[in-house]
Coordinates of C-alpha atoms and ligand atoms in Angstrom, one line a residue:
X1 CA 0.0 0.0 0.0
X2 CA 2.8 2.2 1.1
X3 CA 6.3 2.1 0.2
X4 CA 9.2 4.2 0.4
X5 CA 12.2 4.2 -0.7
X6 CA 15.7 6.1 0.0
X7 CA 13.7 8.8 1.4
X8 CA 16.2 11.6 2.3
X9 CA 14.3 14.8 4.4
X10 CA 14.4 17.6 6.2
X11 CA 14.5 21.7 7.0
X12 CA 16.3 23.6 4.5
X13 CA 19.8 22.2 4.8
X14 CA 19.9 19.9 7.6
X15 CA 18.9 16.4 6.6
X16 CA 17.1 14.6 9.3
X17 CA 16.0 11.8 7.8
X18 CA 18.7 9.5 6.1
X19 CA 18.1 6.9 3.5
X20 CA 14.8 5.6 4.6
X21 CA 13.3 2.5 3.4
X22 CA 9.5 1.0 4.3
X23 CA 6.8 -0.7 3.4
X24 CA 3.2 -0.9 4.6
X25 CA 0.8 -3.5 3.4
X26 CA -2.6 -3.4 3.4
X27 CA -4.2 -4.2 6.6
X28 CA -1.5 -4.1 8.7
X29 CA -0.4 -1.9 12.0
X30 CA 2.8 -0.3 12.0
X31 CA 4.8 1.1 14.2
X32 CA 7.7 3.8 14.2
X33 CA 9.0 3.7 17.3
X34 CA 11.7 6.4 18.4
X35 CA 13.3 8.7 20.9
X36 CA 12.6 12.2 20.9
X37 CA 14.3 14.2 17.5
X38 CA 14.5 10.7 15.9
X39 CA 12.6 12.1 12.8
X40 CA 9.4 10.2 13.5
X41 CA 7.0 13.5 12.9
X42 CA 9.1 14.5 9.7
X43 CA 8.7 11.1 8.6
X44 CA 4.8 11.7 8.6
X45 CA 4.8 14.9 7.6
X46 CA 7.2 14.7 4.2
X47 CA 4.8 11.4 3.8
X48 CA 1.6 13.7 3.8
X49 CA 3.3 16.3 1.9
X50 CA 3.9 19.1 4.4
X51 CA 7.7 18.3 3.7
X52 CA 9.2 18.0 0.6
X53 CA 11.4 15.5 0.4
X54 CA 14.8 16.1 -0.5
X55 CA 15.5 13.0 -2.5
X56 CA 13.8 9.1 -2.8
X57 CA 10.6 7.8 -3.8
X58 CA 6.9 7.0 -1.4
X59 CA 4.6 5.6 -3.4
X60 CA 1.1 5.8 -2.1
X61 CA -1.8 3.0 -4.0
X62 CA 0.7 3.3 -7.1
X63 CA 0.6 7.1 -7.0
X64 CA 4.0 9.2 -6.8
X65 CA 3.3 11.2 -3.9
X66 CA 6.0 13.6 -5.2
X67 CA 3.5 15.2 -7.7
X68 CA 0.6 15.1 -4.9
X69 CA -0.1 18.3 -3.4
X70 CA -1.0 17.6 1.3
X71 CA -5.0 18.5 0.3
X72 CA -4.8 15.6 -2.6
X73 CA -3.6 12.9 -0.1
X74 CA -7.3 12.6 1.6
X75 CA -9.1 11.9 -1.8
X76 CA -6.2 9.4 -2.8
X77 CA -7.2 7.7 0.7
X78 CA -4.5 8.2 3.2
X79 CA -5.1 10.7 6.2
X80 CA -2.7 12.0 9.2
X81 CA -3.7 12.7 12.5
X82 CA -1.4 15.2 14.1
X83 CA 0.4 15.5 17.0
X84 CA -1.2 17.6 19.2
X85 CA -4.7 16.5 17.8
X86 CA -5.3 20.0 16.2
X87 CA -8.9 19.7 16.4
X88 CA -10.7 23.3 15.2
X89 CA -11.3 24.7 19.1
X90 CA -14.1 27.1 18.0
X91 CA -16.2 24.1 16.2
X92 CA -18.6 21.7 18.2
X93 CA -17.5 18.4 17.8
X94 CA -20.0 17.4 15.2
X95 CA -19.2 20.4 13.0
X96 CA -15.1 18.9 13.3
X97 CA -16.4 15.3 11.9
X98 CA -17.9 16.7 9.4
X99 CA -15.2 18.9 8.2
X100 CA -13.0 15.6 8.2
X101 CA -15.5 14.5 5.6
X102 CA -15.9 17.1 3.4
X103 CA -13.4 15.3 1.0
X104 CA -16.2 12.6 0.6
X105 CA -19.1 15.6 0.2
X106 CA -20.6 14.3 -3.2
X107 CA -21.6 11.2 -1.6
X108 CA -24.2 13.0 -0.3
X109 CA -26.2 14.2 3.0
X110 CA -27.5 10.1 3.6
X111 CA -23.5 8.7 3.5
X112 CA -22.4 11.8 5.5
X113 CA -25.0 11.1 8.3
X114 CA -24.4 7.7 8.2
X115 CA -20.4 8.3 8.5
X116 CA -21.5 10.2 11.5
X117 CA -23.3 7.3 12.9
X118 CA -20.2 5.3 12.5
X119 CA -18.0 7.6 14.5
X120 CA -20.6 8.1 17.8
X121 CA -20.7 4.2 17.9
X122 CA -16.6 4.7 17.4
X123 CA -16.0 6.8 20.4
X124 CA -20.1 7.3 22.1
X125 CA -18.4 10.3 24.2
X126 CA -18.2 12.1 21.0
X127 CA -22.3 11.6 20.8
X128 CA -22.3 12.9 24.3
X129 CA -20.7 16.2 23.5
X130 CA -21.6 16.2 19.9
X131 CA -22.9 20.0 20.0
X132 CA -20.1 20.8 22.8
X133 CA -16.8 23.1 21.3
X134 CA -13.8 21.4 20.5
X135 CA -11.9 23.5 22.5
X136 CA -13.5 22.8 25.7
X137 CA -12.9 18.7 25.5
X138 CA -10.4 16.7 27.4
X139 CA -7.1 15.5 25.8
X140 CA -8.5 12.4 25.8
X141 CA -11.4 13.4 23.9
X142 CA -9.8 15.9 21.5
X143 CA -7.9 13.0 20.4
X144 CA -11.0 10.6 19.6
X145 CA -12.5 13.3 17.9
X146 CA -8.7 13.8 15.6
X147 CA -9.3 10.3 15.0
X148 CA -12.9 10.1 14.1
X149 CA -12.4 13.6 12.1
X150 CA -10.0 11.7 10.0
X151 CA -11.8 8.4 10.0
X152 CA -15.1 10.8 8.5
X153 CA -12.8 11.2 5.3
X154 CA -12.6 7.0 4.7
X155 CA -9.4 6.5 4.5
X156 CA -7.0 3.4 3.5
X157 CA -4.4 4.3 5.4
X158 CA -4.3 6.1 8.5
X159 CA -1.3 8.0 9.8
X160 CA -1.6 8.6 13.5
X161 CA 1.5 10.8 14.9
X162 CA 1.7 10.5 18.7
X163 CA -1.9 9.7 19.8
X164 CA -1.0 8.6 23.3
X165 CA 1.0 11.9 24.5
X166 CA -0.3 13.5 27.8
X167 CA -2.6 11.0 28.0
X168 CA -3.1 9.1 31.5
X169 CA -3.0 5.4 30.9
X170 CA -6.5 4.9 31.0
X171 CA -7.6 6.9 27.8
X172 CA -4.5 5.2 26.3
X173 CA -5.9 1.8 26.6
X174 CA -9.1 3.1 25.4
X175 CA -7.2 5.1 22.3
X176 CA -4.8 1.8 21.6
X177 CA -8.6 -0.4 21.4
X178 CA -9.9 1.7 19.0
X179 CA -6.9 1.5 16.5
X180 CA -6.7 -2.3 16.4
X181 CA -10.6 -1.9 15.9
X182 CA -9.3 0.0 12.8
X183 CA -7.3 -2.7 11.2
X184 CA -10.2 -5.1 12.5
X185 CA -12.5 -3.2 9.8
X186 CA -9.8 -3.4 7.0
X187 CA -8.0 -0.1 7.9
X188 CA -3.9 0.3 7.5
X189 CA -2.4 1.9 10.2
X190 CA 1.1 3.7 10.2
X191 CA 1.3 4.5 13.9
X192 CA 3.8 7.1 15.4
X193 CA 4.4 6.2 18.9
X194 CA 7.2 7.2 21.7
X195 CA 5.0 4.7 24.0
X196 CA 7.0 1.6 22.2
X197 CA 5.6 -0.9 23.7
X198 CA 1.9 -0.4 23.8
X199 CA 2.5 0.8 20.3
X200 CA 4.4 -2.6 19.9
X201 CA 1.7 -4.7 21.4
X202 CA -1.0 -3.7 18.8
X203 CA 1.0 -3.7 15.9
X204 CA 1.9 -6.5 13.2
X205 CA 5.3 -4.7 12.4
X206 CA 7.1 -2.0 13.1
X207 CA 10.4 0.1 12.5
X208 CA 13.0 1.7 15.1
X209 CA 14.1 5.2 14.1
X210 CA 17.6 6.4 15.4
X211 CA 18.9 10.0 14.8
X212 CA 16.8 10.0 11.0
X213 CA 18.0 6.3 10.4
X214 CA 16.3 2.9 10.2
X215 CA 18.5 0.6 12.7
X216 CA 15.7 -1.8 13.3
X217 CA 12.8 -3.8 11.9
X218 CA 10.7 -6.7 12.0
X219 CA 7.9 -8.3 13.8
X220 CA 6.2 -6.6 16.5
X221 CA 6.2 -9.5 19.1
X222 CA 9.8 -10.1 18.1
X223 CA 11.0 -6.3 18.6
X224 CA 9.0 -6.4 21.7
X225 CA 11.5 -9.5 22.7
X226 CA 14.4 -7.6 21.5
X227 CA 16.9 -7.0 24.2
X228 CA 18.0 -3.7 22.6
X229 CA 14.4 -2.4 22.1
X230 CA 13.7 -3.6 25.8
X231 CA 17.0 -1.5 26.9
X232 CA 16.2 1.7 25.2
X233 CA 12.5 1.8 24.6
X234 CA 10.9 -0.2 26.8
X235 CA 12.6 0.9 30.8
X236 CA 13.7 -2.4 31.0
X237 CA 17.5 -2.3 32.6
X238 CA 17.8 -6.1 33.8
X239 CA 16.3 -8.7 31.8
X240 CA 15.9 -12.4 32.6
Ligands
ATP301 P1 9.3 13.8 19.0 O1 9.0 12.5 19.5 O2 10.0 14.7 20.1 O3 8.1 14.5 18.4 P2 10.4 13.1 16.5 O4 11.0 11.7 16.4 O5 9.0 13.2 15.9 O6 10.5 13.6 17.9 P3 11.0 15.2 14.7 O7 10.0 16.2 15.3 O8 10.8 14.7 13.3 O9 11.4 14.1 15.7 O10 12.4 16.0 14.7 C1 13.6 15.5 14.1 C2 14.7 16.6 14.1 O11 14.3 17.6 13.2 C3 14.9 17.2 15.4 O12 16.3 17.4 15.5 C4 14.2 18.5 15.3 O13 14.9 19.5 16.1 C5 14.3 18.9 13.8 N1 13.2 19.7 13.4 C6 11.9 19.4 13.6 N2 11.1 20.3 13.0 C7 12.0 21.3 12.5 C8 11.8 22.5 11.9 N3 10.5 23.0 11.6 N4 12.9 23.2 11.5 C9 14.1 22.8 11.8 N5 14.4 21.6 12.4 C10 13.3 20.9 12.8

């Protein structure tokens, strides 16, 4: 669904991302794991477009995503949620889902109210607060609502950057159910996560990013064994 290859990007001059190869295929959950400045956000970001690349190749469904402009990406069917959620604060909730699907608009009123549907049986505290601004919701709920804004446009692949951060660990668990409910309805999943391990535990695969480079990759469950990955991602000093 997703590869790239050679992928060299970053801000002006300075090259943060070295040489990147990846692949995502259809269905799956993957993870990018990585410490802080690792490149993991401009990873998403020259993906979506908001970075242009400096030199390689991601191709998206068969499309060149060189010659796709960031508003293109949603009608190809690939989506980002950002970091931070950047939900529109001055919006009630329902008026941010159906923004997310405006890219689907000539469906028609029946498929938009029906997307809607879809999203309060998603996340039901979104129906609860449905006329409520987006500005006033918890962290927690700001970042259902990123999710189901993006999930309004019907999307292939999903690129969630960070959806866990500042979150206590019980909106987490609930946030790391409804991805893997993604994938369980056919969605792909390219998950951005400095939580490594429950990012690890939901995913079929995923990739460790050091300083811009890819040093590791594999199966989740065996990355999660990984005695490296344990050692720098996972707190784990002494292992038995
Ligand atoms: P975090 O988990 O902290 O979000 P990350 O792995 O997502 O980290 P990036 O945000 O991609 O890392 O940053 C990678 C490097 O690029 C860092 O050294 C950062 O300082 C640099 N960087 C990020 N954004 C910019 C920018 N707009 N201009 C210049 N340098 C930037």
């Amino acid at each position: 669904m997703l590869k790239i290859r050679n992928l060299e990007s970053g801000y002006g001059k300075l090259r943060v991302l070295k040489h990147i190869s990846m692949h995502i295929k259809h269905g799956e959950i993957v993870a990018i794991i990585g410490a802080n400045g690792a490149g993991k956000t401009t990873l998403l970001s020259t993906i979506a477009g908001l970075i242009k690349a400096q030199s390689g190749e991601i191709v998206f469904a068969d499309r060149d995503l060189g010659t796709v402009t960031p508003h293109q990406l949603p009608h190809l069917g690939c989506v980002m949620v950002p970091e931070g959620r950047q939900v529109f604060a001055p919006l009630t909730v329902e008026e941010n889902l159906i923004l997310g699907g405006r890219c689907r608009a000539r469906d028609g009123a029946a498929a938009t109210a029906s997307r809607l549907e879809h999203q309060y049986e998603l996340f039901p505290v979104l129906r609860q607060r449905r006329h409520q601004y987006a500005g006033t919701l918890s962290g927690g709920e700001q970042q259902m609502l990123a999710m189901g804004r993006a999930l309004m446009a019907q999307p292939s692949l999903i690129m969630l950057d960070e959806p866990s951060t500042g979150l206590a660990p019980l909106i987490v668990q609930e946030i790391f159910k409804v991805i893997a409910a993604m994938r369980d309805e056919g969605k792909t999943v390219l998950l951005v996560e400095q939580n490594a391990k429950a990012a690890l535990t939901i995913a079929d695969r995923g990739y460790v990013l050091e300083t811009g480079k890819v040093i590791l990759q594999g199966a989740a469950t065996d990355l999660l064994a990984n005695r490296d990955v344990q050692r720098a991602y996972l707190g784990r000093e002494k292992i038995e």
